[in-house]
Amino acid sequence: GLFVTDYFTRTPRKLSPFRSFASIELFHFHIPEDTVIAVWNLITFKEQGGTFGDQCPDRSITVYFRSGAPSVINPLHTHFPRDTAVPGSFALTLTWTLPNRTTGVFNVTSPLPGDWFLAAHLPKDEGKISVKGLYEECQYLFQPQLIVQRLVNIAVLYPGYVTEQSMAPHNRSCLYKVFVPSYTSRVLVEVQRCHGSDGCPFWLRVRAKAPPLHNSTALDCQEHTPCQLALDLPFWQHWYYVLVEKHPGVLGTISFQVTVHLTDCSRPSLARPPFLPSSASMNMPHSFGSAGGLSLGDSPPPASPNGTKYPAPITSSTSEQCWPIRPTLRNELDTFSVHFYIFFGPNVSVPPDRPAVFVINLLPVLDSGGVLNLELRLNVSSLCGENVTVFGCLNHEVPLTSSDNASVTCETEHLAGFLLSVNATASLSRLRIPYPQTGSWYLSLRSLCATEHGFEPCANVTAEVYLRAYLSPCINDCGMYGQCKLLRTNNYLYAACECKAGWNGWGCTDNAEAFSYGFQLLSTLLLCLSNVMFVPPVAIAVRSHYLLEAAVYIFTMFFSTFYHACDQPGIVVFCIMEYDVLQFCDFLGSLMSVWVTVIAMARLQPVVKQAKRTYPDGCPAAPQVLYLLGAMLLSMALQMDRHGLWNLLGPSLFALGIMAIAWTTRTIRRRHCYPPTWKRWAFYLCPGALIAAAAVLLYAFVETEENYFYIHSIWHLLIAGSVGFLLPPRAKSSGHLGPLPRRKGCGYQLCINEQEELGLVDPAVASINSICTS
């Protein structure tokens, strides 16, 4: 055949350590039909500070593959919620072969067509809380590329027609495909009239949706005469691929004929005529009437295009019947919030002689990012005292309606489903399927009576079942200790739980590492009550007449207390405002506390007085201007990035620069170190600076998710304590100096107090030398 190669790639994305499904990176691909091989090229490289991260540690990267829907992964081996079905997926771990780059390859032969999803993540880390921008982080970038090779112009088999084929010596196989419509109960493929060799030296392989593999359904035609391969309960509305493959060592040209027969489930004794539209085109079974008013038994056998007559129908030995399939009404409430209503429901009557079949249609791509929920509740009063059990089989793309009523399994050789059961003892049954595959899901309900020899068909008891089917974003909305998040990858939406307070699992139901109520209460009280340490700085500021600074400290203490009361991960939470408002005010108050403290330490008022000698009419109140300017600039910076390093470091360095300039100016002018007293340095400035430095080191390098509640409480205590040491004393003027004469034309007089310059508290300690000027 003719092969065509297609290439797809995705943008590199930064991987994150795994905490929940919300921390993974999801990639969406679409594999076309008739693909014989798909090769994923998985490229991973490191970056640090915009360059190659040769010094970054090697961290293993896990990649998951799944067809039809995202993978349901559980790398932490947590417990899933009850009644949850976990679909399987492929997993691959990448190891590093180069210092800053590695490549992995994942091959899939004859992959299923349609949507494929890749999920990638890093291993779980120790949960260290790092300050953004403090150092260049190691980034691990992942980029998948897909190369597919597909066949074009595959020969199509028409049901009932004979296709003649001649296989040349250099050919090893011939590939065909046939479309199987809805309400088909049996597919029979036959190879006959082999010429050119003894018997039929072929292997006959059949597979749904994709070309056959070595482990597909196969039959050795040389050992079976006639060579007929039958498949019961085929997938509806899909292509079936037929491969006729030579035995090794067979030479010469061999000719043969291939025929496909499809059995309509409504008339097991007749094959489906090729010219008559299938009942799927009308979306109804033949028991409701055939298309065009012509019943299946009345149709004459047509002739094939080449004149060969249509072969005789294949009589089925089974007594299968095509039961009516009741549709469901789709009611979309929100994203991943869909209810499927049953006509004349939700109570369903299950007769004893036949199953009740329902179909649930999930839209392609759109519905695969949620959770499919199914609930059965038995009305015990409808059993009339009989020991009746209602079994439900949920299967994808084809209903499992076995004629054997004693069978209670939902699986066949080629079909796997989910089993539910309700009886008088257990009248409620639930099933949850995270990230279900899209398409049609069929629910078959049967009522059987339990006897000593197993289950048998009931006599005259019609069981009544309450049926509820719906699509939800997360399982039980992630419970009390989780948050259901709506995530997006390009144009694909999906939902996942993000757990808190130590809870884990797909639905935040695993409490192996959960925080107790006492621990949550203790952590909340520590984080909130540690802000009481701001009371002493407020008292010191008020006593020293630093009223503006005291107001800032009160603001910080108030919003820090209630922000941490609202920021708790558990149930001990109290929010007086929106979380975003509390967080902004807490960050702003913390930065403003640093700002006003350092500006107050600069003691700018004497410098302003000195400047007013030259500009008596235009010298502003510099501290008030700096306070207002700092508040506006800090608000702007926090609005851009609240967790950036320079939001804290920038204002602090700027304020320290102003303080250094002011202190240096005094030192040069007075030719003496400022502040001049050793007691001020030894008992106030040095201890305050050491306490503040210790607080910054704890905040930047020690804080983790596990020790956050007490390390951050210590941070509150140290910062508030450092403010009490660093806040300068009250500026006192001379009390026995009388009013000085004012020159004409001068709006005010200023006195530069030598004692204020020295930073002394008691005016009686030193002599006062006041210089008054206009």
Short mmCIF file of C-alpha atoms in Angstrom, two decimals, residues 480-481 483 500-502 515 517 519-529 531 560-575 579 582 705 708-710 712-713 716:
data_model
loop_
_atom_site.label_atom_id
_atom_site.label_comp_id
_atom_site.label_asym_id
_atom_site.label_seq_id
_atom_site.Cartn_x
_atom_site.Cartn_y
_atom_site.Cartn_z
CA MET A 480 -14.89 19.08 52.46
CA TYR A 481 -11.10 19.08 52.15
CA GLN A 483 -11.41 22.20 45.71
CA LYS A 500 -5.75 20.45 51.39
CA ALA A 501 -5.15 19.81 55.08
CA GLY A 502 -3.14 16.68 54.33
CA PHE A 515 -4.49 16.95 59.72
CA TYR A 517 -9.02 19.08 64.00
CA PHE A 519 -3.79 20.40 64.71
CA GLN A 520 -5.78 22.69 62.41
CA LEU A 521 -7.01 24.72 65.39
CA LEU A 522 -3.49 24.98 66.82
CA SER A 523 -1.96 26.14 63.53
CA THR A 524 -4.69 28.73 63.05
CA LEU A 525 -4.29 30.11 66.58
CA LEU A 526 -0.51 30.29 66.26
CA LEU A 527 -0.63 32.20 62.99
CA CYS A 528 -3.34 34.58 64.21
CA LEU A 529 -2.30 35.19 67.83
CA ASN A 531 0.29 39.03 65.43
CA SER A 560 -2.46 39.72 59.02
CA THR A 561 -4.62 38.13 61.72
CA PHE A 562 -7.72 37.78 59.59
CA TYR A 563 -5.79 36.87 56.44
CA HIS A 564 -4.24 33.87 58.16
CA ALA A 565 -7.62 32.99 59.67
CA CYS A 566 -9.00 32.85 56.11
CA ASP A 567 -5.94 31.21 54.54
CA GLN A 568 -6.12 27.93 56.47
CA PRO A 569 -6.40 24.71 54.45
CA GLY A 570 -8.77 22.85 56.76
CA ILE A 571 -12.16 23.55 58.25
CA VAL A 572 -10.95 26.01 60.91
CA VAL A 573 -11.44 28.98 58.60
CA PHE A 574 -12.91 32.40 59.22
CA CYS A 575 -13.11 35.04 56.46
CA TYR A 579 -9.63 36.18 50.29
CA LEU A 582 -7.31 40.13 52.81
CA GLU A 705 4.73 23.44 53.77
CA TYR A 708 4.76 26.75 57.76
CA PHE A 709 2.40 27.29 60.67
CA TYR A 710 5.10 27.66 63.35
CA HIS A 712 5.65 31.80 59.91
CA SER A 713 4.41 32.46 63.44
CA HIS A 716 5.51 37.42 62.93
#
